């Protein structure tokens, strides 16, 4: 056996840093998370870094994108933050199920009404899919709102899990005490405290018995204590606190999800798209069906159209200088051939495709990247 003693005894030998699959910088920018990472950088008030990353992801022939030492260090720092955001988003997406949405709605009247009105018996699934779709963008464009949803969803999941664990403990205690769980529940639902205490004590006699009760009485509580009754009262108090905790958690996340749907335009849009999806599939709404091509394909075309063609810019610049020279006079000279006017005209070059109402966030980012590199290249053109 070949043992590397020096390596094994070295104090500087450490195991390699393990990064979750899909969370390295290379996997992020070369995969589906790339556009979300650039949006994340914009949200983190690093638009110049976002522009460079976007340009590197969609390279232009003849244009080299270099990152300074400071930019590369920032890139690594933001990758780590983005990785945490990805993990949280994945956790919340797993918690966003139709069953959980139905359960949350059961504790929030207004949210329950919205779920039902959105798609009847399919409302919970429709709302779930809509929020999940929007969650990906909220995670990088509205971190405050995303954090609020994440925190409330985690608290709900925690309370729900604790409630299930407590239920199991109480059910087991009922079994040991020869009490049917349904019987205990019926007693716990009584509103009169005195009647509730009397019925709990009555249930305890299933295992405590009248003889033990008599012995406990004549010994002034020193012998044959009613441990079953004590356990039932502990269960009563614990279940009451747990029920309140779960109610508060359902109200909290229900309110946040309701306000997100009502106040956030894109979440509402996601919900309506989900609601009308079946009609689009069946071809019942041709006016909607032909409205626009898929966003991912459109963004790819915009990125392609936004590429900087240096050769064409040079041709345009020479023509611009010639035209400027023709209108220049000693009284009204054209300073530097009105370079700013030329740059402005280059930036106005259309990149949109298809009958879209408004560019998406990513399309706007690509256009801003195009404009930044156009500004830089045109400023260096010879007079």
Short mmCIF file of C-alpha atoms in Angstrom, two decimals:
data_model
loop_
_atom_site.label_atom_id
_atom_site.label_comp_id
_atom_site.label_asym_id
_atom_site.label_seq_id
_atom_site.Cartn_x
_atom_site.Cartn_y
_atom_site.Cartn_z
CA UNK A 1 0.00 0.00 0.00
CA UNK A 2 1.43 3.38 -1.06
CA UNK A 3 0.98 5.72 1.95
CA UNK A 4 1.98 9.38 1.54
CA UNK A 5 3.29 10.02 5.06
CA UNK A 6 4.45 13.59 4.38
CA UNK A 7 1.07 14.59 2.97
CA UNK A 8 -0.82 12.86 5.78
CA UNK A 9 1.27 14.52 8.51
CA UNK A 10 1.34 17.97 6.90
CA UNK A 11 -0.44 20.62 8.96
CA UNK A 12 -1.27 22.58 5.80
CA UNK A 13 -3.16 19.78 4.07
CA UNK A 14 -6.88 20.48 4.00
CA UNK A 15 -9.74 18.79 2.22
CA UNK A 16 -10.93 20.62 -0.90
CA UNK A 17 -13.73 23.15 -0.47
CA UNK A 18 -17.01 21.52 -1.44
CA UNK A 19 -19.42 23.69 -3.39
CA UNK A 20 -22.96 22.52 -3.99
CA UNK A 21 -23.52 21.15 -7.48
CA UNK A 22 -24.62 23.90 -9.84
CA UNK A 23 -23.41 26.70 -7.53
CA UNK A 24 -19.89 27.32 -8.87
CA UNK A 25 -19.37 30.49 -10.92
CA UNK A 26 -18.83 28.53 -14.13
CA UNK A 27 -22.01 26.47 -13.64
CA UNK A 28 -24.02 29.60 -12.83
CA UNK A 29 -23.01 31.80 -15.78
CA UNK A 30 -23.07 28.94 -18.30
CA UNK A 31 -26.39 27.53 -17.16
CA UNK A 32 -29.98 28.58 -16.69
CA UNK A 33 -29.06 30.69 -13.64
CA UNK A 34 -26.89 33.05 -15.71
CA UNK A 35 -29.58 35.70 -16.41
CA UNK A 36 -30.67 35.60 -12.76
CA UNK A 37 -27.09 36.16 -11.62
CA UNK A 38 -26.77 39.33 -13.73
CA UNK A 39 -30.07 40.59 -12.30
CA UNK A 40 -28.76 39.79 -8.82
CA UNK A 41 -25.69 41.96 -9.48
CA UNK A 42 -27.92 44.83 -10.60
CA UNK A 43 -29.96 44.52 -7.39
CA UNK A 44 -26.70 44.55 -5.42
CA UNK A 45 -25.94 47.95 -7.00
CA UNK A 46 -23.15 46.61 -9.21
CA UNK A 47 -24.49 47.48 -12.71
CA UNK A 48 -21.03 47.80 -14.28
CA UNK A 49 -20.06 44.33 -13.07
CA UNK A 50 -23.43 42.99 -14.27
CA UNK A 51 -22.81 44.57 -17.69
CA UNK A 52 -19.42 42.89 -17.95
CA UNK A 53 -20.81 39.52 -16.91
CA UNK A 54 -23.65 39.82 -19.43
CA UNK A 55 -21.23 40.80 -22.18
CA UNK A 56 -18.98 37.85 -21.30
CA UNK A 57 -22.00 35.53 -21.40
CA UNK A 58 -22.97 36.90 -24.83
CA UNK A 59 -19.56 37.70 -26.39
CA UNK A 60 -19.20 40.11 -29.29
CA UNK A 61 -16.64 39.31 -31.95
CA UNK A 62 -13.51 41.37 -31.47
CA UNK A 63 -14.48 42.55 -27.98
CA UNK A 64 -12.52 41.14 -25.02
CA UNK A 65 -14.05 41.34 -21.57
CA UNK A 66 -11.44 41.57 -18.81
CA UNK A 67 -12.13 41.68 -15.09
CA UNK A 68 -9.87 43.63 -12.75
CA UNK A 69 -8.60 42.04 -9.55
CA UNK A 70 -11.20 44.02 -7.56
CA UNK A 71 -14.00 43.02 -9.94
CA UNK A 72 -13.01 39.36 -9.80
CA UNK A 73 -12.95 39.49 -6.00
CA UNK A 74 -16.43 41.06 -6.01
CA UNK A 75 -17.59 38.39 -8.44
CA UNK A 76 -16.52 35.64 -6.03
CA UNK A 77 -18.21 37.40 -3.11
CA UNK A 78 -21.47 37.82 -5.02
CA UNK A 79 -21.30 34.20 -6.20
CA UNK A 80 -21.31 33.10 -2.58
CA UNK A 81 -24.30 35.34 -1.77
CA UNK A 82 -26.12 34.17 -4.89
CA UNK A 83 -25.47 30.55 -3.92
CA UNK A 84 -27.21 31.22 -0.60
CA UNK A 85 -30.12 32.80 -2.44
CA UNK A 86 -30.36 29.77 -4.73
CA UNK A 87 -30.42 27.40 -1.75
CA UNK A 88 -33.13 29.41 0.01
CA UNK A 89 -35.17 29.60 -3.19
CA UNK A 90 -34.95 25.83 -3.66
CA UNK A 91 -36.02 25.28 -0.04
CA UNK A 92 -39.03 27.61 -0.38
CA UNK A 93 -40.02 26.07 -3.72
CA UNK A 94 -40.16 22.65 -2.04
CA UNK A 95 -42.43 24.10 0.66
CA UNK A 96 -44.72 25.73 -1.90
CA UNK A 97 -47.05 22.84 -2.60
CA UNK A 98 -50.77 22.80 -3.37
CA UNK A 99 -51.38 20.97 -0.07
CA UNK A 100 -49.55 23.66 1.91
CA UNK A 101 -51.31 26.48 0.06
CA UNK A 102 -54.66 24.81 0.88
CA UNK A 103 -53.61 24.47 4.53
CA UNK A 104 -52.44 28.11 4.71
CA UNK A 105 -55.69 29.28 3.10
CA UNK A 106 -57.67 27.43 5.79
CA UNK A 107 -56.29 29.93 8.30
CA UNK A 108 -56.70 33.08 6.22
CA UNK A 109 -60.18 33.98 4.97
CA UNK A 110 -59.17 36.56 2.33
CA UNK A 111 -56.37 34.41 0.91
CA UNK A 112 -58.72 31.41 0.86
CA UNK A 113 -61.22 33.47 -1.12
CA UNK A 114 -58.58 34.46 -3.67
CA UNK A 115 -57.39 30.86 -4.06
CA UNK A 116 -60.93 29.63 -4.68
CA UNK A 117 -61.87 32.48 -7.00
CA UNK A 118 -58.72 32.08 -9.10
CA UNK A 119 -59.46 28.57 -10.36
CA UNK A 120 -62.10 26.84 -8.25
CA UNK A 121 -61.03 23.34 -7.15
CA UNK A 122 -57.70 23.84 -8.96
CA UNK A 123 -57.07 27.16 -7.23
CA UNK A 124 -54.39 25.92 -4.83
CA UNK A 125 -52.37 24.36 -7.65
CA UNK A 126 -52.80 27.42 -9.88
CA UNK A 127 -51.67 29.82 -7.15
CA UNK A 128 -48.75 27.53 -6.25
CA UNK A 129 -47.45 27.39 -9.82
CA UNK A 130 -47.85 31.15 -10.24
CA UNK A 131 -45.94 32.03 -7.07
CA UNK A 132 -43.20 29.51 -7.88
CA UNK A 133 -42.74 31.04 -11.32
CA UNK A 134 -42.45 34.54 -9.88
CA UNK A 135 -40.26 33.43 -6.96
CA UNK A 136 -37.23 32.93 -9.25
CA UNK A 137 -37.22 36.64 -10.20
CA UNK A 138 -38.17 37.95 -6.76
CA UNK A 139 -35.12 36.18 -5.34
CA UNK A 140 -32.82 38.44 -7.37
CA UNK A 141 -34.87 41.58 -8.13
CA UNK A 142 -36.74 42.20 -4.87
CA UNK A 143 -34.64 40.61 -2.14
CA UNK A 144 -36.63 42.29 0.65
CA UNK A 145 -39.91 40.75 -0.53
CA UNK A 146 -38.22 37.41 -1.21
CA UNK A 147 -36.76 37.38 2.33
CA UNK A 148 -40.19 38.14 3.80
CA UNK A 149 -41.76 35.22 1.91
CA UNK A 150 -38.87 32.90 2.82
CA UNK A 151 -38.95 33.82 6.52
CA UNK A 152 -42.73 33.43 6.79
CA UNK A 153 -42.73 30.17 4.82
CA UNK A 154 -39.98 28.70 7.01
CA UNK A 155 -41.86 29.70 10.18
CA UNK A 156 -45.02 28.08 8.82
CA UNK A 157 -43.11 24.87 7.96
CA UNK A 158 -41.50 24.86 11.44
CA UNK A 159 -44.84 25.31 13.22
CA UNK A 160 -46.51 22.69 11.05
CA UNK A 161 -43.76 20.15 11.73
CA UNK A 162 -43.85 20.82 15.48
CA UNK A 163 -47.65 20.47 15.45
CA UNK A 164 -47.39 17.10 13.71
CA UNK A 165 -44.79 15.90 16.23
CA UNK A 166 -46.92 17.04 19.16
CA UNK A 167 -50.00 15.36 17.66
CA UNK A 168 -48.10 12.08 17.49
CA UNK A 169 -47.00 12.39 21.12
CA UNK A 170 -50.54 13.11 22.29
CA UNK A 171 -51.97 10.25 20.23
CA UNK A 172 -49.44 7.88 21.80
CA UNK A 173 -50.34 9.14 25.29
CA UNK A 174 -54.00 8.56 24.48
CA UNK A 175 -53.21 5.00 23.47
CA UNK A 176 -51.35 4.39 26.72
CA UNK A 177 -54.22 5.92 28.71
CA UNK A 178 -56.89 3.91 26.83
CA UNK A 179 -58.44 7.11 25.48
CA UNK A 180 -59.59 7.61 21.90
CA UNK A 181 -57.93 10.71 20.36
CA UNK A 182 -61.35 11.82 19.07
CA UNK A 183 -62.67 11.78 22.66
CA UNK A 184 -59.84 14.01 23.86
CA UNK A 185 -60.34 16.39 20.93
CA UNK A 186 -64.04 16.70 21.76
CA UNK A 187 -63.19 17.64 25.35
CA UNK A 188 -60.47 20.13 24.28
CA UNK A 189 -62.98 21.91 22.05
CA UNK A 190 -65.26 22.69 25.02
CA UNK A 191 -65.47 26.43 25.66
CA UNK A 192 -66.41 26.26 29.36
CA UNK A 193 -63.11 25.92 31.34
CA UNK A 194 -64.81 24.25 34.33
CA UNK A 195 -66.59 21.69 32.17
CA UNK A 196 -63.36 21.03 30.27
CA UNK A 197 -61.48 20.29 33.52
CA UNK A 198 -64.24 17.94 34.72
CA UNK A 199 -64.25 16.01 31.45
CA UNK A 200 -60.44 15.73 31.40
CA UNK A 201 -60.51 14.29 34.91
CA UNK A 202 -63.26 11.90 33.86
CA UNK A 203 -61.15 10.71 30.91
CA UNK A 204 -58.19 10.15 33.24
CA UNK A 205 -60.14 7.48 35.13
CA UNK A 206 -59.64 5.15 32.15
CA UNK A 207 -56.27 4.26 33.70
CA UNK A 208 -56.31 6.07 37.05
CA UNK A 209 -59.43 4.44 38.50
CA UNK A 210 -61.65 5.25 41.46
CA UNK A 211 -59.54 3.34 43.98
CA UNK A 212 -56.42 5.41 43.19
CA UNK A 213 -58.58 8.53 43.33
CA UNK A 214 -59.78 7.51 46.84
CA UNK A 215 -56.23 6.77 48.07
CA UNK A 216 -54.97 10.07 46.65
CA UNK A 217 -57.79 11.90 48.42
CA UNK A 218 -57.28 10.43 51.91
CA UNK A 219 -53.49 10.91 51.64
CA UNK A 220 -53.97 14.57 50.77
CA UNK A 221 -52.31 14.07 47.39
CA UNK A 222 -49.16 12.36 48.69
CA UNK A 223 -50.06 8.90 47.37
CA UNK A 224 -51.41 7.58 44.06
CA UNK A 225 -51.21 10.87 42.17
CA UNK A 226 -53.31 11.12 39.02
CA UNK A 227 -50.46 11.24 36.51
CA UNK A 228 -52.86 10.62 33.63
CA UNK A 229 -54.78 13.79 34.48
CA UNK A 230 -51.52 15.72 34.80
CA UNK A 231 -50.45 14.47 31.36
CA UNK A 232 -53.80 15.44 29.85
CA UNK A 233 -53.57 18.97 31.26
CA UNK A 234 -50.01 19.30 29.95
CA UNK A 235 -51.24 18.11 26.54
CA UNK A 236 -54.13 20.59 26.72
CA UNK A 237 -51.79 23.52 27.37
CA UNK A 238 -49.18 22.42 24.81
CA UNK A 239 -51.79 21.85 22.11
CA UNK A 240 -53.33 25.25 22.82
CA UNK A 241 -49.98 27.02 22.43
CA UNK A 242 -49.10 25.00 19.35
CA UNK A 243 -52.45 25.73 17.72
CA UNK A 244 -51.93 29.45 18.28
CA UNK A 245 -48.40 29.28 16.87
CA UNK A 246 -49.63 27.48 13.76
CA UNK A 247 -52.55 29.91 13.36
CA UNK A 248 -50.18 32.89 13.58
CA UNK A 249 -47.83 31.29 11.05
CA UNK A 250 -50.68 30.61 8.60
CA UNK A 251 -51.92 34.16 9.00
CA UNK A 252 -48.40 35.54 8.47
CA UNK A 253 -47.55 33.68 5.26
CA UNK A 254 -51.14 33.96 4.00
CA UNK A 255 -51.04 37.74 4.32
CA UNK A 256 -47.66 38.01 2.59
CA UNK A 257 -48.70 35.78 -0.33
CA UNK A 258 -52.02 37.61 -0.66
CA UNK A 259 -50.33 41.03 -0.73
CA UNK A 260 -47.71 39.76 -3.19
CA UNK A 261 -50.43 38.69 -5.61
CA UNK A 262 -52.48 41.86 -5.11
CA UNK A 263 -49.65 44.42 -5.15
CA UNK A 264 -47.00 42.86 -7.41
CA UNK A 265 -47.83 43.35 -11.09
CA UNK A 266 -45.65 40.49 -12.34
CA UNK A 267 -47.09 38.03 -9.79
CA UNK A 268 -50.59 38.95 -10.94
CA UNK A 269 -49.45 38.48 -14.52
CA UNK A 270 -48.02 35.05 -13.64
CA UNK A 271 -51.34 34.09 -12.04
CA UNK A 272 -53.45 35.18 -15.03
CA UNK A 273 -51.10 33.38 -17.43
CA UNK A 274 -51.52 30.19 -15.41
CA UNK A 275 -55.30 30.61 -15.33
CA UNK A 276 -55.53 31.13 -19.11
CA UNK A 277 -52.91 28.48 -19.95
CA UNK A 278 -55.55 25.84 -20.74
CA UNK A 279 -57.30 28.14 -23.19
CA UNK A 280 -54.03 28.86 -24.93
CA UNK A 281 -53.29 25.13 -25.21
CA UNK A 282 -56.74 24.47 -26.68
CA UNK A 283 -56.40 27.35 -29.11
CA UNK A 284 -59.53 29.10 -27.82
CA UNK A 285 -57.82 32.49 -27.55
CA UNK A 286 -55.89 33.13 -30.78
CA UNK A 287 -55.52 36.81 -29.96
CA UNK A 288 -53.51 35.87 -26.86
CA UNK A 289 -51.77 32.95 -28.49
CA UNK A 290 -50.16 35.17 -31.16
CA UNK A 291 -49.28 37.97 -28.77
CA UNK A 292 -45.61 37.13 -28.43
CA UNK A 293 -43.11 34.36 -28.83
CA UNK A 294 -41.60 32.62 -25.75
CA UNK A 295 -39.60 35.04 -23.62
CA UNK A 296 -36.45 32.90 -23.55
CA UNK A 297 -36.28 32.75 -27.35
CA UNK A 298 -37.03 36.47 -27.63
CA UNK A 299 -34.26 37.32 -25.15
CA UNK A 300 -31.80 35.17 -27.08
CA UNK A 301 -32.65 37.06 -30.29
CA UNK A 302 -32.33 40.40 -28.52
CA UNK A 303 -28.90 39.36 -27.24
CA UNK A 304 -27.92 38.36 -30.78
CA UNK A 305 -29.20 41.64 -32.29
CA UNK A 306 -27.40 43.65 -29.62
CA UNK A 307 -23.97 42.38 -30.65
CA UNK A 308 -21.59 45.19 -31.59
CA UNK A 309 -20.51 45.13 -35.23
CA UNK A 310 -17.27 47.14 -35.22
CA UNK A 311 -16.91 47.04 -38.97
CA UNK A 312 -20.40 48.45 -39.52
CA UNK A 313 -19.86 51.13 -36.87
CA UNK A 314 -16.68 52.21 -38.68
CA UNK A 315 -18.57 52.45 -41.98
CA UNK A 316 -21.35 54.44 -40.30
CA UNK A 317 -18.78 56.72 -38.65
CA UNK A 318 -17.01 57.52 -41.92
CA UNK A 319 -20.35 58.38 -43.55
CA UNK A 320 -21.34 60.45 -40.53
CA UNK A 321 -18.07 62.44 -40.71
CA UNK A 322 -18.56 63.06 -44.41
CA UNK A 323 -22.12 64.29 -43.90
CA UNK A 324 -21.00 66.44 -40.97
CA UNK A 325 -18.22 68.02 -43.03
CA UNK A 326 -20.74 68.99 -45.71
CA UNK A 327 -22.88 70.95 -43.23
CA UNK A 328 -19.96 72.49 -41.29
CA UNK A 329 -19.31 76.22 -41.86
CA UNK A 330 -16.90 78.71 -40.24
CA UNK A 331 -19.88 80.35 -38.54
CA UNK A 332 -21.36 77.10 -37.25
CA UNK A 333 -18.53 74.54 -37.13
CA UNK A 334 -19.31 70.93 -36.31
CA UNK A 335 -17.19 70.13 -33.24
CA UNK A 336 -15.59 66.64 -33.39
CA UNK A 337 -18.13 65.76 -36.09
CA UNK A 338 -20.85 65.79 -33.41
CA UNK A 339 -19.55 62.52 -31.98
CA UNK A 340 -22.19 62.50 -29.21
CA UNK A 341 -24.92 62.70 -31.83
CA UNK A 342 -23.39 59.70 -33.63
CA UNK A 343 -23.19 57.71 -30.39
CA UNK A 344 -26.81 58.54 -29.61
CA UNK A 345 -27.90 57.34 -33.05
CA UNK A 346 -25.96 54.09 -32.63
CA UNK A 347 -27.65 53.46 -29.30
CA UNK A 348 -31.05 53.92 -30.94
CA UNK A 349 -30.42 50.89 -33.17
CA UNK A 350 -33.45 48.62 -32.55
CA UNK A 351 -32.85 45.19 -31.07
CA UNK A 352 -36.39 44.09 -30.18
CA UNK A 353 -38.12 41.31 -32.11
CA UNK A 354 -41.75 40.28 -32.24
CA UNK A 355 -44.87 42.15 -31.13
CA UNK A 356 -43.78 42.70 -27.53
CA UNK A 357 -45.32 45.40 -25.36
CA UNK A 358 -42.28 46.05 -23.22
CA UNK A 359 -38.72 44.63 -23.04
CA UNK A 360 -38.12 42.15 -20.24
CA UNK A 361 -35.65 42.94 -17.46
CA UNK A 362 -32.98 40.81 -19.10
CA UNK A 363 -33.55 42.47 -22.49
CA UNK A 364 -33.13 45.89 -20.87
CA UNK A 365 -29.90 44.66 -19.31
CA UNK A 366 -28.57 43.42 -22.67
CA UNK A 367 -29.45 46.78 -24.25
CA UNK A 368 -27.66 48.66 -21.46
CA UNK A 369 -24.60 46.46 -22.00
CA UNK A 370 -24.75 47.21 -25.75
CA UNK A 371 -24.99 50.93 -25.03
CA UNK A 372 -22.04 50.85 -22.61
CA UNK A 373 -19.74 49.13 -25.09
CA UNK A 374 -21.00 51.31 -27.95
CA UNK A 375 -20.14 54.41 -25.91
CA UNK A 376 -16.67 53.05 -25.19
CA UNK A 377 -15.90 51.99 -28.75
CA UNK A 378 -17.30 55.11 -30.43
CA UNK A 379 -15.36 57.38 -28.10
CA UNK A 380 -12.13 55.82 -29.42
CA UNK A 381 -12.96 56.22 -33.13
CA UNK A 382 -10.43 58.46 -34.93
CA UNK A 383 -11.66 61.91 -35.88
#
